[in-house]
Short mmCIF file of C-alpha atoms in Angstrom, two decimals:
data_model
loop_
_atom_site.label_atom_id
_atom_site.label_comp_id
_atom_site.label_asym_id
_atom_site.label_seq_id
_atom_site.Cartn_x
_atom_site.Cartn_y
_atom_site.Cartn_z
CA UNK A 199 0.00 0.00 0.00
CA UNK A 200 1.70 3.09 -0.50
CA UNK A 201 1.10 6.56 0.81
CA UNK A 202 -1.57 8.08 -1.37
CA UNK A 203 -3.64 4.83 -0.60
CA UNK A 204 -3.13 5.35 3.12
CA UNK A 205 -4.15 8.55 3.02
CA UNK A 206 -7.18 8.09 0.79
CA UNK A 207 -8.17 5.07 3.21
CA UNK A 208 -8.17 7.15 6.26
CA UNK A 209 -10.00 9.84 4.52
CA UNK A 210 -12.55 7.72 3.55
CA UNK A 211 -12.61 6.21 7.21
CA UNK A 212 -13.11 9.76 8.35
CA UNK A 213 -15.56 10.54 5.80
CA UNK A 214 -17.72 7.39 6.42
CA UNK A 215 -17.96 8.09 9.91
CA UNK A 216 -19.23 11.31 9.59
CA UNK A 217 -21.80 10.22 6.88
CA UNK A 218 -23.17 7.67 9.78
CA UNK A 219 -22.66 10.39 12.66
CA UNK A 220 -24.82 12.65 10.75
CA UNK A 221 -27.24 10.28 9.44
CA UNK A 222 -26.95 10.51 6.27
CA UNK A 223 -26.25 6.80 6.18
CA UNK A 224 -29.95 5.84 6.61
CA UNK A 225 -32.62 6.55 3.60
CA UNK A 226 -35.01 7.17 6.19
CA UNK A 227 -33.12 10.68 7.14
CA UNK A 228 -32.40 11.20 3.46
CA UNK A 229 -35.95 11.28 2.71
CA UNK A 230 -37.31 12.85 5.00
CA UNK A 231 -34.95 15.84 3.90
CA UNK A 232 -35.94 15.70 0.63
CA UNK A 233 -39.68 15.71 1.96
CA UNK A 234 -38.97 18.81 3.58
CA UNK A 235 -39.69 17.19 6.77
CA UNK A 236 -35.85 17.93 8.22
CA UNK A 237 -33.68 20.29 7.16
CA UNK A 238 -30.96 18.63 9.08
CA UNK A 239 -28.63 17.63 5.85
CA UNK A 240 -27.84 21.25 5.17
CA UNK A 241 -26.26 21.88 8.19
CA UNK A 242 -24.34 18.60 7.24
CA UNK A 243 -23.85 19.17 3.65
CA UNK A 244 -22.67 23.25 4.76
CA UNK A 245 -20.50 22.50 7.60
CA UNK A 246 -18.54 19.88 5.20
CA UNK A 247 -18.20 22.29 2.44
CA UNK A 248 -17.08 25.43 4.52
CA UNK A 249 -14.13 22.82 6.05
CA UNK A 250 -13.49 22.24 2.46
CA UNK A 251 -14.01 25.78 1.39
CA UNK A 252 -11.06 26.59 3.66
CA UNK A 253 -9.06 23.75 2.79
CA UNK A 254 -8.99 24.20 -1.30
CA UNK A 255 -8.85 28.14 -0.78
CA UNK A 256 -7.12 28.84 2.06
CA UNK A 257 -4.35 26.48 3.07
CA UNK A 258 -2.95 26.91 -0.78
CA UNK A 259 -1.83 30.44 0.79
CA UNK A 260 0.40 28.89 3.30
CA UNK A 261 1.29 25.56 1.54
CA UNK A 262 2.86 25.89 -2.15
CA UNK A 263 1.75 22.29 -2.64
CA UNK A 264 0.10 18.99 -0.93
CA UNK A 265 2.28 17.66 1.67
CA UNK A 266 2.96 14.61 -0.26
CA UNK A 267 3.51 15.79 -3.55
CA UNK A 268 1.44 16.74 -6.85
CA UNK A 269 -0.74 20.09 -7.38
CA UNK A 270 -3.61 22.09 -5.67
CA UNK A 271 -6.39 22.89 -8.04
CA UNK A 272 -9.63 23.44 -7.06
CA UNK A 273 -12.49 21.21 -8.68
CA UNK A 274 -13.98 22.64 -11.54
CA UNK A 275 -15.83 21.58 -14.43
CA UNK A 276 -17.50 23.07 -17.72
CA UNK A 277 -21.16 23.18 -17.42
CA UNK A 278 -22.88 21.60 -20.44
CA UNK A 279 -26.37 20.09 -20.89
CA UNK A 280 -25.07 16.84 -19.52
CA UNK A 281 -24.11 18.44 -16.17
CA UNK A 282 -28.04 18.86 -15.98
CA UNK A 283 -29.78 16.55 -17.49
CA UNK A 284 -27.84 14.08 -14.94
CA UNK A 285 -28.76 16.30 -11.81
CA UNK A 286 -31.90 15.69 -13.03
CA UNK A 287 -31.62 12.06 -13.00
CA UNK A 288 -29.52 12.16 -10.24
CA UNK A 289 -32.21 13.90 -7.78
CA UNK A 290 -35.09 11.70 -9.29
CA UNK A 291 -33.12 8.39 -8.36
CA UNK A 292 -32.00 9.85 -4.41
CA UNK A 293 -35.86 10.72 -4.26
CA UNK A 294 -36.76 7.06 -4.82
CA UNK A 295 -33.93 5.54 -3.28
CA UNK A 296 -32.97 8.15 -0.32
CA UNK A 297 -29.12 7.04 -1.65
CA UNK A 298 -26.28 8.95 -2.76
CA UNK A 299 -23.16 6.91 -3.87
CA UNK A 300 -21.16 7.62 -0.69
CA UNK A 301 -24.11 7.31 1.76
CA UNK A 302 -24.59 4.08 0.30
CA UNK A 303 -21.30 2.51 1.13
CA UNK A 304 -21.29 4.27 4.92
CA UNK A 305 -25.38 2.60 4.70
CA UNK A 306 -23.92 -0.88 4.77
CA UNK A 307 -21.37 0.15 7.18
CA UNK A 308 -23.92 0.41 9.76
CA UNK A 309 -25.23 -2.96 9.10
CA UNK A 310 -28.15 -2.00 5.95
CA UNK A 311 -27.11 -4.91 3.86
CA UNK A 312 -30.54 -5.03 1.72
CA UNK A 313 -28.40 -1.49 0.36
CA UNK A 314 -26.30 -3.90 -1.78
CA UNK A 315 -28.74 -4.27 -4.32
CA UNK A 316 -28.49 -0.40 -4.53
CA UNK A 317 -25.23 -0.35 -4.41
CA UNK A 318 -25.24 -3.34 -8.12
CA UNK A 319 -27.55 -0.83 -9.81
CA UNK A 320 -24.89 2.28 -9.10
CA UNK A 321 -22.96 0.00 -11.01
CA UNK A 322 -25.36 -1.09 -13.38
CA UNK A 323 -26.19 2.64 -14.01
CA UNK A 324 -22.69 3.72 -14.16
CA UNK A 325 -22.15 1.05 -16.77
CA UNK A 326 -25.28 2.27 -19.13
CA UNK A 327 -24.13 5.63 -19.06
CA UNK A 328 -20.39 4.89 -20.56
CA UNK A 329 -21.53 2.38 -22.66
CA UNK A 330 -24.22 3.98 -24.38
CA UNK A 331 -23.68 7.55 -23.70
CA UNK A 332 -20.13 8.04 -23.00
CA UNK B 47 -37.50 22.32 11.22
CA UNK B 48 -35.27 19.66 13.22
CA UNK B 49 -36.91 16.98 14.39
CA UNK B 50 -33.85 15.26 15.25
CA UNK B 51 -31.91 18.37 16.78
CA UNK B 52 -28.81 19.86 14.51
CA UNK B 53 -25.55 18.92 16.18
CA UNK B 54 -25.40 15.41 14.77
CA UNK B 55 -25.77 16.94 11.47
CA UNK B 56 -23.36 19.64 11.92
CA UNK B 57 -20.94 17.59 13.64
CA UNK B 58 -21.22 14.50 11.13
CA UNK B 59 -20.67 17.40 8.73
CA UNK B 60 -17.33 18.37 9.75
CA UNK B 61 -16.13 15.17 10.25
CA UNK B 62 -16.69 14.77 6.63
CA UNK B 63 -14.75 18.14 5.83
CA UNK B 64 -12.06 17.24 7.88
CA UNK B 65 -11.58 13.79 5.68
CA UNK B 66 -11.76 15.70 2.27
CA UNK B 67 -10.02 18.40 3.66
CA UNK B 68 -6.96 15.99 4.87
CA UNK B 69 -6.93 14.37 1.66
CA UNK B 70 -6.35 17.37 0.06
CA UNK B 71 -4.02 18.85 1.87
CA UNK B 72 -1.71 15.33 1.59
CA UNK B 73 -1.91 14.76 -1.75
CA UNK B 74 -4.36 17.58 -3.76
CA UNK B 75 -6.76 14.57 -4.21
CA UNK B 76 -10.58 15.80 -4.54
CA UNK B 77 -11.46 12.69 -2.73
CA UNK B 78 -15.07 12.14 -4.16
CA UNK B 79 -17.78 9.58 -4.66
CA UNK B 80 -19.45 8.78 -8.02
CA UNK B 81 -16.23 8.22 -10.25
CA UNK B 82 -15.71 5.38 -8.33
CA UNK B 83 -18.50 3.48 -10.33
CA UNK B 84 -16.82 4.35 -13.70
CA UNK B 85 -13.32 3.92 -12.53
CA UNK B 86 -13.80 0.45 -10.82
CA UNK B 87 -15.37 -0.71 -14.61
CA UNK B 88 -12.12 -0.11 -16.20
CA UNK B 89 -10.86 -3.45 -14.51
CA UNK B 90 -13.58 -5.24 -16.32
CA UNK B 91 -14.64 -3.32 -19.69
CA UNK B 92 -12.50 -2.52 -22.93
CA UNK B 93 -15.17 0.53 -23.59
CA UNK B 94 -12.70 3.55 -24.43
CA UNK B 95 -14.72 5.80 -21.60
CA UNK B 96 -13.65 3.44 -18.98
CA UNK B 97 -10.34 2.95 -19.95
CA UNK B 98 -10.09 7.03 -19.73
CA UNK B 99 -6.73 7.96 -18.05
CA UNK B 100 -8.30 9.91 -15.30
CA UNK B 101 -9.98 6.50 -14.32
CA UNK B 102 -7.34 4.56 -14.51
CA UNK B 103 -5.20 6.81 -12.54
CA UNK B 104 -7.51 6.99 -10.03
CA UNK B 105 -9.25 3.43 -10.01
CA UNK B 106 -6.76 2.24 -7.14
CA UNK B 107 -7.53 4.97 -4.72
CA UNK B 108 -11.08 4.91 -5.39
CA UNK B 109 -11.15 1.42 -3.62
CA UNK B 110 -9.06 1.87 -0.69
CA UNK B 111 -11.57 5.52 -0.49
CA UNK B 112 -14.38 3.19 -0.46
CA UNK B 113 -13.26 0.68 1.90
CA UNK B 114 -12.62 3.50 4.27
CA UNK B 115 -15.72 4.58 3.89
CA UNK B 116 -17.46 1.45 5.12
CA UNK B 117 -15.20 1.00 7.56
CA UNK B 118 -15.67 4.28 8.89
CA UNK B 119 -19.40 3.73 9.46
CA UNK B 120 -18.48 0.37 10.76
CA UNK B 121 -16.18 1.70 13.58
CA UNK B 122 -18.95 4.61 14.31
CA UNK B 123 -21.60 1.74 14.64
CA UNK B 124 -19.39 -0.76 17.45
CA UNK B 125 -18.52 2.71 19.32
CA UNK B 126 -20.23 6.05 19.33
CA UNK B 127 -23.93 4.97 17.52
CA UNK B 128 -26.79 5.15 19.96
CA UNK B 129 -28.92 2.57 17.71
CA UNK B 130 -26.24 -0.54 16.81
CA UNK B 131 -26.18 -1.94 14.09
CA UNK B 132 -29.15 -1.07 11.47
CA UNK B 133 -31.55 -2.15 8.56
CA UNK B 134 -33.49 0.16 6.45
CA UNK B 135 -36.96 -0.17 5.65
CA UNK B 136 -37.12 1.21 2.17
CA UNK B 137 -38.49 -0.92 -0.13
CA UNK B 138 -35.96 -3.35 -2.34
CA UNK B 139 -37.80 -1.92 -5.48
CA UNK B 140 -36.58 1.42 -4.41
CA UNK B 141 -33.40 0.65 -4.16
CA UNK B 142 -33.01 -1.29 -7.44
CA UNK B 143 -34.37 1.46 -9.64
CA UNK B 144 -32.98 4.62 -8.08
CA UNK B 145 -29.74 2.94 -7.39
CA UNK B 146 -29.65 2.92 -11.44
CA UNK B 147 -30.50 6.11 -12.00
CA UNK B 148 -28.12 7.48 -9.39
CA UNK B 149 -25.58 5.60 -10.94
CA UNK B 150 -26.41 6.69 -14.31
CA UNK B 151 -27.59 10.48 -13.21
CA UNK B 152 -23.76 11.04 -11.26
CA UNK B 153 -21.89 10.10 -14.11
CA UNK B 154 -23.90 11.79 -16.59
CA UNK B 155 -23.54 14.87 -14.50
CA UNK B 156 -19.80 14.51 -13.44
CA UNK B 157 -20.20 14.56 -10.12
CA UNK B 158 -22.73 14.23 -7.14
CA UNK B 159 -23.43 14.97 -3.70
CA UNK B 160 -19.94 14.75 -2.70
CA UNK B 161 -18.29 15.81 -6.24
CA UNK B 162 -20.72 18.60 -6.73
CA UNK B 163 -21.84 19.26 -3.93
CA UNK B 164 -18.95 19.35 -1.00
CA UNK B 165 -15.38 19.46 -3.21
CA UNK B 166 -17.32 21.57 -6.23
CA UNK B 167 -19.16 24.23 -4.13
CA UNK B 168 -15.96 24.62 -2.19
CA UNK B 169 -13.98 24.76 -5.39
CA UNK B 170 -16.41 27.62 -5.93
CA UNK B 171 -17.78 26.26 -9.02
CA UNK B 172 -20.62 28.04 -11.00
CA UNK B 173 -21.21 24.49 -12.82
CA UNK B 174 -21.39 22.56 -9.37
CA UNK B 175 -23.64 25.13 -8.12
CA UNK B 176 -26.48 24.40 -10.73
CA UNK B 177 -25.72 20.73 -10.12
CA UNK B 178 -26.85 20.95 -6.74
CA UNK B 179 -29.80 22.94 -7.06
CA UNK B 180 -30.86 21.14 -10.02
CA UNK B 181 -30.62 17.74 -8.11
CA UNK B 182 -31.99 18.32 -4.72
CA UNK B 183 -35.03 20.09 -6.65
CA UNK B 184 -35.47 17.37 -8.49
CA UNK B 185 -34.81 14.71 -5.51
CA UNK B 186 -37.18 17.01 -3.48
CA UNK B 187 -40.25 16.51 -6.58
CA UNK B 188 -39.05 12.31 -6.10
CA UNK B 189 -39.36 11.82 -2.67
CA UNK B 190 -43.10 13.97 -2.63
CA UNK B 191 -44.44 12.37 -5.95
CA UNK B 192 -43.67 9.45 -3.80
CA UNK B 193 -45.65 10.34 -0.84
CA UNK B 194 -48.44 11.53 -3.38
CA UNK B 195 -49.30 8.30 -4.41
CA UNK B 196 -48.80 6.96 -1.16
CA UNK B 197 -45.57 4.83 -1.16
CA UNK B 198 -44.45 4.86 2.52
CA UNK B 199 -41.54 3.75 2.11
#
């Protein structure tokens, strides 16, 4: 394992813990967000992009480049009628399902195993889309 | 507003800052979800848009990302979770269907709650921005077409 996988594995340690902390783990919670039931997730989703927000724009100020090597540059991407039409997609799917991809994985870390089917049709989805639409 | 109270939201929120944000400080990794579909079908399919170099660059780390990520809400369940281990009740139907179009939707859109929404907004992308809007208004119409015709859950 070298160091860019130990770092990505603790991140994503870190990150799946907060996922379950907050919740966001369970469809229940998820949907009852998007019901407008509990506003909860946006004080999730905001307090982990301001940490980020300070991260990408700040620490670049103090740090010339990532501790271990290779280039800061924030995370940008050209908007094009594909960004949307897949939002669209995207939000009628985590309506139905009350999963995003990384809640999933953090959802059968706290035991949801029936989430692996969900989990197959991310796959299955993810598959469609570069095969026929790529 | 909140049923359940805000600080597990806001501090389950910047625990998940504090991961991306350590990842990116390390190594300048945007340490996101969805790609991880795309890039983890580049072991198995010769399709040119699999075999992309950002996924293949990236397919290795996307694993040990996602292992940490179950792991992590393993460790939270045997220390800190006040309910144990625990099964939804969402319907396998659910699952099956919107787990394909979530998988489909992120990709199409490059990027999704994590992409767009926490590494992109922070990035301060205009692009990202719609994203966001565009999907939890449209996850938002989902979830209450749902209730409408009176799918519990």
């Amino acid at each position: 394992m070298n160091s860019r996988n130990i770092v990505l594995f603790i991140g994503g340690i870190t990150f799946g813990f907060g996922l379950a902390w907050g919740g966001m783990s369970k469809p229940e919670v998820v949907l009852s967000f998007l019901q407008l039931k509990d506003y909860g997730l946006v004080l999730l989703m905001g307090a982990a992009t301001v940490t980020t927000f300070f991260a990408i724009n700040v620490v670049p100020r103090f740090l010339k480049e990532p501790i271990l090597g290779g280039e800061f540059k924030p995370r940008t991407r050209t908007l094009s009628r594909n960004t949307i039409v897949g939002a669209i997609i995207f939000g009628l799917g985590w309506g139905l399902a009350g999963l995003c991809p990384g809640a999933a994985l953090a959802s059968l870390g706290i035991g949801n195993l029936p989430v692996l089917a969900g989990i197959a049709s991310m796959f299955v989805g993810a598959y469609a889309m570069g095969r026929f639409f790529g | 507003m909140f049923p359940l109270g805000i600080w597990s939201y806001i501090i389950g929120g910047l625990i998940i800052g504090i991961g991306v944000s350590f990842v990116y400080i390390l190594t300048g990794i945007h340490s996101t979800q969805s790609s991880l579909f795309s890039s983890t079908m580049s072991y198995f399919s010769k399709i040119p848009y699999f075999q992309r170099k950002t996924y293949l660059d990236s397919r290795e780390w996307r694993l040990y990302f996602a292992a940490g990520v179950i792991l992590g809400a393993v460790i939270y369940t045997l220390t800190v979770s006040p309910d144990g281990w625990w099964t939804s009740s969402v319907g396998i139907w659910r699952l099956v269907i919107g787990g394909f179009l979530v998988g489909f939707g992120t990709r199409l859109s490059s990027g999704c709650t994590s992409g767009h929404g926490i590494s992109g907004v922070a990035s301060l992308s205009t692009t990202s921005v719609f994203a966001v809007i565009t999907f939890i208004l449209f996850g938002v119409i989902s979830a209450n077409l749902m209730t409408m015709l009176g799918v519990a859950i």
